[in-house]
C-alpha positions as semicolon CSV with decimal commas, in nm:
position;residue;x (nm);y (nm);z (nm)
1;M;-1,768;4,403;2,562
2;R;-1,937;4,661;2,342
3;E;-2,110;4,938;2,533
4;S;-2,483;4,973;2,476
5;K;-2,634;5,295;2,347
6;K;-2,834;5,316;2,670
7;R;-2,517;5,315;2,878
8;K;-2,349;5,564;2,648
9;T;-2,648;5,795;2,685
10;E;-2,629;5,761;3,063
11;R;-2,256;5,840;3,062
12;A;-2,316;6,138;2,834
13;A;-2,571;6,275;3,081
14;E;-2,319;6,225;3,362
15;A;-2,053;6,406;3,160
16;V;-2,292;6,696;3,106
17;E;-2,350;6,726;3,482
18;L;-1,983;6,695;3,574
19;L;-1,873;6,962;3,329
20;E;-2,158;7,188;3,441
21;R;-2,015;7,180;3,791
22;E;-1,659;7,229;3,674
23;Y;-1,737;7,511;3,428
24;P;-2,061;7,681;3,534
25;D;-2,016;7,962;3,282
26;A;-2,047;7,799;2,940
27;I;-1,995;8,084;2,699
28;C;-1,838;8,121;2,359
29;S;-1,487;8,263;2,380
30;L;-1,540;8,474;2,068
31;T;-1,645;8,834;2,131
32;Y;-1,953;8,953;1,940
33;R;-2,257;9,179;1,971
34;D;-2,497;9,038;1,712
35;P;-2,552;8,729;1,494
36;L;-2,350;8,863;1,201
37;Q;-2,049;8,937;1,419
38;L;-2,054;8,583;1,559
39;L;-2,088;8,441;1,208
40;I;-1,788;8,639;1,085
41;A;-1,578;8,580;1,397
42;T;-1,637;8,205;1,368
43;R;-1,530;8,208;1,004
44;L;-1,214;8,392;1,107
45;S;-1,141;8,136;1,379
46;A;-1,067;7,858;1,128
47;Q;-0,702;7,760;1,182
48;C;-0,667;8,059;1,414
49;T;-0,704;8,109;1,788
50;D;-1,011;8,276;1,934
51;A;-0,778;8,515;2,118
52;R;-0,630;8,634;1,789
53;V;-0,976;8,674;1,634
54;N;-1,086;8,886;1,931
55;M;-0,788;9,114;1,873
56;V;-0,881;9,165;1,508
57;T;-1,257;9,203;1,512
58;P;-1,302;9,535;1,701
59;A;-1,137;9,736;1,422
60;L;-1,300;9,520;1,154
61;F;-1,651;9,571;1,292
62;A;-1,592;9,940;1,350
63;R;-1,502;9,979;0,982
64;F;-1,780;9,750;0,858
65;P;-2,069;9,773;1,109
66;D;-2,330;9,566;0,925
67;A;-2,399;9,330;0,637
68;A;-2,454;9,614;0,392
69;A;-2,113;9,762;0,471
70;F;-1,940;9,426;0,424
71;A;-2,136;9,357;0,105
72;A;-2,015;9,684;-0,044
73;A;-1,658;9,636;0,075
74;D;-1,350;9,575;-0,132
75;E;-1,220;9,227;-0,051
76;E;-0,862;9,350;-0,035
77;E;-0,949;9,607;0,231
78;V;-1,128;9,343;0,440
79;A;-0,825;9,116;0,396
80;E;-0,593;9,379;0,540
81;Y;-0,798;9,396;0,859
82;I;-0,785;9,019;0,906
83;R;-0,435;8,947;0,773
84;S;-0,305;8,812;1,106
85;C;-0,582;8,548;1,120
86;G;-0,431;8,340;0,840
87;L;-0,595;8,241;0,511
88;F;-0,699;8,604;0,504
89;K;-0,770;8,629;0,130
90;T;-1,006;8,331;0,134
91;K;-1,173;8,449;0,453
92;A;-1,219;8,802;0,316
93;R;-1,379;8,662;0,000
94;D;-1,614;8,447;0,207
95;I;-1,710;8,729;0,443
96;V;-1,799;8,964;0,160
97;G;-1,980;8,684;-0,024
98;M;-2,183;8,572;0,278
99;C;-2,294;8,928;0,350
100;R;-2,403;8,980;-0,011
101;K;-2,609;8,661;0,006
102;I;-2,756;8,762;0,342
103;L;-2,874;9,083;0,180
104;S;-2,998;8,929;-0,143
105;D;-3,157;8,610;-0,010
106;F;-3,241;8,670;0,356
107;G;-3,347;9,033;0,380
108;G;-3,028;9,137;0,557
109;Q;-3,087;8,902;0,851
110;V;-2,862;8,614;0,949
111;P;-3,063;8,291;0,896
112;D;-3,164;8,088;1,201
113;N;-3,135;7,734;1,060
114;L;-2,863;7,499;0,941
115;E;-2,983;7,467;0,583
116;D;-2,983;7,840;0,513
117;L;-2,668;7,911;0,712
118;T;-2,468;7,644;0,529
119;S;-2,577;7,795;0,197
120;L;-2,361;8,098;0,279
121;P;-2,005;8,109;0,140
122;G;-1,751;7,963;0,382
123;V;-2,010;7,848;0,637
124;G;-1,997;7,480;0,734
125;R;-2,195;7,284;0,988
126;K;-1,964;7,375;1,276
127;T;-2,016;7,748;1,224
128;A;-2,387;7,706;1,152
129;N;-2,441;7,502;1,468
130;L;-2,258;7,759;1,678
131;V;-2,479;8,040;1,547
132;C;-2,797;7,832;1,589
133;G;-2,706;7,741;1,945
134;D;-2,556;8,063;2,077
135;V;-2,771;8,318;1,899
136;F;-3,100;8,143;1,840
137;G;-3,102;7,909;2,140
138;K;-3,154;7,593;1,938
139;P;-3,009;7,251;2,025
140;A;-2,672;7,230;1,853
141;V;-2,360;7,017;1,848
142;V;-2,048;7,214;1,755
143;T;-1,776;6,972;1,650
144;D;-1,457;7,165;1,706
145;T;-1,125;6,986;1,759
146;H;-1,154;6,980;2,140
147;F;-1,505;6,835;2,126
148;I;-1,401;6,564;1,879
149;R;-1,095;6,472;2,089
150;L;-1,289;6,449;2,415
151;C;-1,575;6,250;2,265
152;N;-1,324;5,998;2,135
153;R;-1,134;5,976;2,463
154;M;-1,458;5,933;2,655
155;G;-1,554;5,646;2,425
156;F;-1,866;5,809;2,286
157;V;-1,736;5,787;1,928
158;D;-1,455;5,620;1,739
159;T;-1,409;5,860;1,452
160;K;-1,257;6,201;1,387
161;D;-1,500;6,283;1,107
162;P;-1,685;6,597;1,226
163;Y;-2,017;6,504;1,067
164;K;-2,014;6,150;1,209
165;V;-1,923;6,285;1,554
166;E;-2,204;6,541;1,534
167;M;-2,464;6,281;1,432
168;A;-2,353;6,038;1,704
169;M;-2,357;6,301;1,979
170;V;-2,696;6,437;1,873
171;E;-2,825;6,092;1,965
172;L;-2,651;6,085;2,304
173;L;-2,671;6,438;2,446
174;P;-2,976;6,601;2,607
175;P;-3,085;6,849;2,333
176;A;-3,138;7,142;2,570
177;K;-2,784;7,106;2,707
178;S;-2,590;7,004;2,398
179;N;-2,469;7,351;2,298
180;D;-2,339;7,441;2,644
181;F;-2,176;7,099;2,669
182;C;-1,978;7,178;2,353
183;H;-1,851;7,503;2,504
184;R;-1,751;7,324;2,821
185;T;-1,555;7,059;2,631
186;V;-1,355;7,339;2,471
187;L;-1,268;7,479;2,814
188;H;-1,186;7,132;2,945
189;G;-0,986;7,044;2,637
190;R;-0,771;7,352;2,679
191;A;-0,722;7,315;3,054
192;V;-0,709;6,941;3,128
193;C;-0,772;6,697;2,841
194;T;-0,523;6,859;2,606
195;A;-0,423;6,743;2,261
196;R;-0,079;6,640;2,385
197;T;-0,178;6,475;2,713
198;A;-0,494;6,363;2,888
199;H;-0,432;6,478;3,247
200;C;-0,663;6,216;3,395
201;E;-0,534;6,269;3,748
202;A;-0,687;6,617;3,743
203;C;-0,998;6,536;3,540
204;C;-1,353;6,566;3,671
205;L;-1,460;6,308;3,413
206;A;-1,212;6,039;3,522
207;G;-1,477;5,830;3,695
208;I;-1,675;5,775;3,373
209;C;-1,396;5,791;3,113
210;P;-1,236;5,479;2,961
211;T;-0,916;5,668;2,887
212;A;-0,871;5,741;3,257
213;A;-0,958;5,381;3,344
214;G;-0,692;5,259;3,104
215;K;-0,426;5,465;3,281
216;K;-0,496;5,313;3,623
């Protein structure tokens, strides 16, 4: 029997509460001090671990402390600082390009909305949502791999397309809690509902999750 949207919304609210109890501190695992640093760190995190990014960014931000410094930088020098993050040439080009556009189009300030953020080189909806949610306190759904996996296993969606997952979850999640919920799914996806195995026996969501029910 197909689940109604009303029931899905109720289960989503329950999932929010359960993960709040399990992970009271819902914070981004990337280290940053201002909107630009989060924007750049998130770009670096593509196909790279947050732990690796956090090892690289202190020296990078010390050398290039603001958008003007990055905009004036040589891409090859930026690339050397971020070499261990993978795809370093492309990421360096994007970082320099986004900072030049921030200076030329946005007065040196990181934009606070999806449309403007996604106009920056290398910035997709995932990155833009993270910045909107974490920096500017706006409702946001960040569709990283953990979030997509958990939403599928919990039966909220049946797709791995990030945009479709985002649109579906915007409809189901309480707006004020959506951003923190995304952070908590990352923590839960790393600790319990891993890519290799859903450890349902240790999962706080087991009582409302069809994957857990199917294992009983």
